[in-house]
Amino acid sequence: MTRLIVWRHGNTDWNAERRVQGQTDVPLNDLGQQQAVDAAELLARLGPAAIVSSDLRRAADTASALAALTGLAVHSDPRLRERYFGPWQGLTMAEVAQTRPAEHARWTAGEPVIGEDIETLDDLGKRVADGLQAAAEKVPHGATVVVATHGAAARQGIGHLLGWPAEQLRTLRALQNCHWVELTHDPERGWQIGAYNVGPFTQRPVPPPV
């Protein structure tokens, strides 16, 4: 069966500040770069046949750490970008809660539509799932592909692939930086989740990624 590894990027300064990144092109910080190297050493042992990444730097640079070990090229796909958060981008979550309390309450409740031109969960899930499916089709049946993406994007894209309702998807904790999800696919069973939030180190729980 084909194996799909959905890998969240390493830490950034905006992650550390609990600042909303969305599609702002924020680079990895020193910690994030080291996380990518540490995770890549484990992922290389899975023998990936292809690497695909969001075109945002924090994901692309994370993927590059694995490419350096495997000799594989990194294929870029903008469908794997993080959720677009519109006017929230650049604000801390505390600032969002203070200045946009109604929208923040809808986000906290997991409502699919927040407003303010923020991408809906349905649109996000469909977009990222299309990118994940395309990545899986880059390798022969039975091979492994690694996809470097983002926290909210990963969760919604995976949920869409699995056909999970929103209520079930919300039971998944946020992916930690440079941790990943393992999915497998075969013609009889379709997509199945094999492992979740796997990584080379233990971190304290973090707020939902944005």
Coordinates of C-alpha atoms in Angstrom, one line a residue:
M1 CA 0.0 0.0 0.0
T2 CA 1.1 3.6 -0.6
R3 CA 2.3 5.5 2.4
L4 CA 1.8 9.3 2.7
I5 CA 3.7 11.2 5.4
V6 CA 2.1 14.6 6.2
W7 CA 4.8 16.6 7.9
R8 CA 4.4 19.9 9.7
H9 CA 7.2 22.5 9.3
G10 CA 9.7 23.4 12.0
N11 CA 9.3 26.2 14.5
T12 CA 9.3 29.9 13.5
D13 CA 9.5 33.1 15.6
W14 CA 5.8 33.7 14.9
N15 CA 5.0 30.2 16.3
A16 CA 6.9 31.1 19.4
E17 CA 5.1 34.4 19.7
R18 CA 1.7 32.8 19.1
R19 CA 1.3 35.1 16.1
V20 CA -1.0 34.2 13.2
Q21 CA 1.1 33.2 10.2
G22 CA -1.5 31.9 7.7
Q23 CA 0.0 32.5 4.3
T24 CA 2.6 35.0 5.4
D25 CA 6.0 33.7 4.3
V26 CA 7.8 33.4 7.7
P27 CA 11.1 31.6 7.7
L28 CA 12.2 28.9 10.2
N29 CA 14.1 30.1 13.2
D30 CA 17.3 28.3 14.5
L31 CA 15.2 25.9 16.6
G32 CA 13.0 25.1 13.5
Q33 CA 16.1 24.4 11.4
Q34 CA 17.4 22.0 14.0
Q35 CA 14.0 20.3 14.3
A36 CA 13.9 19.8 10.5
V37 CA 17.3 18.1 10.6
D38 CA 16.4 15.9 13.5
A39 CA 13.1 14.8 11.9
A40 CA 14.7 14.3 8.5
E41 CA 17.1 11.7 10.0
L42 CA 14.1 9.6 11.0
L43 CA 12.1 10.2 7.8
A44 CA 15.0 9.3 5.6
R45 CA 14.9 5.8 7.1
L46 CA 11.4 5.3 5.6
G47 CA 12.9 5.4 2.2
P48 CA 10.7 8.1 0.6
A49 CA 10.4 8.0 -3.2
A50 CA 9.3 11.6 -3.5
I51 CA 9.1 14.8 -1.4
V52 CA 6.5 17.5 -2.0
S53 CA 6.2 20.8 -0.1
S54 CA 4.1 23.9 0.3
D55 CA 5.8 26.8 -1.5
L56 CA 6.0 28.8 1.8
R57 CA 9.6 29.0 3.1
R58 CA 9.0 27.4 6.5
A59 CA 7.7 24.2 4.8
A60 CA 10.1 24.3 1.8
D61 CA 13.1 24.7 4.1
T62 CA 11.9 21.9 6.3
A63 CA 11.5 19.6 3.2
S64 CA 15.0 20.7 2.1
A65 CA 16.5 19.0 5.2
L66 CA 15.1 15.7 4.0
A67 CA 16.1 16.3 0.4
A68 CA 19.7 16.9 1.6
L69 CA 19.8 13.4 3.1
T70 CA 18.0 11.5 0.4
G71 CA 19.2 13.3 -2.8
L72 CA 15.5 13.7 -3.8
A73 CA 14.2 16.9 -5.4
V74 CA 11.5 18.9 -3.6
H75 CA 8.3 19.3 -5.6
S76 CA 6.5 22.5 -4.8
D77 CA 2.7 22.7 -4.6
P78 CA 0.9 25.9 -3.5
R79 CA -2.2 23.8 -2.7
L80 CA -0.4 22.7 0.4
R81 CA -0.2 26.2 1.9
E82 CA -1.5 27.1 5.3
R83 CA -5.1 28.4 5.7
Y84 CA -5.4 32.0 4.6
F85 CA -6.3 34.1 7.7
G86 CA -6.8 37.5 6.0
P87 CA -6.5 40.4 8.4
W88 CA -5.5 38.1 11.3
Q89 CA -2.1 37.5 9.8
G90 CA 0.6 39.1 11.8
L91 CA -1.5 39.5 14.9
T92 CA -1.0 37.5 18.1
M93 CA -3.9 35.4 19.2
A94 CA -4.3 37.7 22.2
E95 CA -4.7 40.6 19.8
V96 CA -7.2 38.8 17.7
A97 CA -9.3 37.9 20.8
Q98 CA -9.2 41.5 21.9
T99 CA -9.9 43.3 18.7
R100 CA -12.1 40.7 16.9
P101 CA -13.9 38.9 19.8
A102 CA -16.8 37.5 17.7
E103 CA -14.6 36.1 15.0
H104 CA -12.2 34.7 17.6
A105 CA -15.1 33.0 19.3
R106 CA -16.2 31.4 16.1
W107 CA -12.6 30.1 15.5
T108 CA -12.4 28.8 19.0
A109 CA -15.7 26.9 18.5
G110 CA -14.4 25.4 15.3
E111 CA -17.0 27.0 13.1
P112 CA -16.3 26.4 9.4
V113 CA -16.8 30.1 8.5
I114 CA -15.2 32.8 10.5
G115 CA -15.7 35.8 8.2
E116 CA -13.3 38.7 7.3
D117 CA -12.2 36.9 4.1
I118 CA -10.6 34.1 6.1
E119 CA -10.6 30.8 4.2
T120 CA -13.3 28.4 5.2
L121 CA -12.5 25.0 6.6
D122 CA -14.3 23.3 3.7
D123 CA -12.3 25.2 1.1
L124 CA -9.1 24.6 3.1
G125 CA -9.8 20.9 3.4
K126 CA -10.6 20.4 -0.3
R127 CA -7.6 22.4 -1.4
V128 CA -5.0 20.6 0.7
A129 CA -6.6 17.2 0.1
D130 CA -6.2 17.8 -3.6
G131 CA -2.5 18.5 -3.0
L132 CA -2.1 15.4 -0.8
Q133 CA -3.8 13.2 -3.4
A134 CA -1.6 14.6 -6.2
A135 CA 1.5 13.9 -4.0
A136 CA 0.5 10.3 -3.5
E137 CA 0.1 9.9 -7.2
K138 CA 3.7 10.9 -7.8
V139 CA 5.0 7.5 -6.5
P140 CA 4.2 3.9 -7.5
H141 CA 1.8 1.9 -5.5
G142 CA 3.6 0.7 -2.3
A143 CA 6.1 3.6 -2.2
T144 CA 6.4 6.4 0.4
V145 CA 5.9 10.1 -0.3
V146 CA 6.6 12.8 2.3
V147 CA 4.7 16.1 2.2
A148 CA 5.8 19.2 4.1
T149 CA 2.9 21.4 5.0
H150 CA 1.4 23.3 7.9
G151 CA -0.6 22.6 11.0
A152 CA -4.2 23.6 10.2
A153 CA -3.6 22.6 6.5
A154 CA -2.5 19.2 7.5
R155 CA -5.4 18.5 9.8
Q156 CA -8.1 19.7 7.4
G157 CA -6.5 18.0 4.4
I158 CA -6.2 14.7 6.2
G159 CA -9.8 15.0 7.5
H160 CA -11.1 15.6 4.0
L161 CA -9.1 12.5 2.6
L162 CA -10.5 10.3 5.4
G163 CA -14.0 11.6 5.0
W164 CA -14.2 12.6 8.7
P165 CA -17.0 14.9 9.9
A166 CA -15.9 18.2 11.6
E167 CA -16.8 16.9 15.1
Q168 CA -14.5 13.9 14.7
L169 CA -11.7 16.0 13.2
R170 CA -11.7 18.3 16.2
T171 CA -10.7 15.4 18.5
L172 CA -7.3 15.4 17.0
R173 CA -4.7 17.5 18.9
A174 CA -2.7 20.0 17.0
L175 CA 0.4 18.7 15.2
Q176 CA 3.6 19.8 17.0
N177 CA 6.3 21.5 14.9
C178 CA 8.2 19.0 12.7
H179 CA 5.9 16.1 13.7
W180 CA 4.0 14.1 11.2
V181 CA 1.0 11.9 10.4
E182 CA 1.3 8.6 8.6
L183 CA -1.5 7.6 6.2
T184 CA -1.8 4.5 4.0
H185 CA -3.9 3.8 1.0
D186 CA -4.9 0.6 -0.8
P187 CA -7.7 0.1 -3.3
E188 CA -9.9 -1.9 -0.9
R189 CA -9.7 0.2 2.2
G190 CA -9.0 3.6 0.8
W191 CA -7.2 6.1 3.1
Q192 CA -6.4 5.0 6.7
I193 CA -4.5 6.8 9.5
G194 CA -1.7 4.7 10.9
A195 CA 0.1 7.2 13.3
Y196 CA -0.4 10.7 14.4
N197 CA 1.9 13.4 15.9
V198 CA 5.0 11.3 15.5
G199 CA 8.4 13.1 15.9
P200 CA 11.9 12.8 17.2
F201 CA 11.5 14.7 20.4
T202 CA 8.8 15.5 23.0
Q203 CA 7.4 19.0 23.3
R204 CA 4.9 20.5 25.6
P205 CA 1.4 20.8 24.1
V206 CA 0.9 23.8 21.9
P207 CA -2.1 25.9 21.0
P208 CA -3.8 25.1 17.6
P209 CA -1.5 26.1 14.8
V210 CA -2.4 29.1 12.7

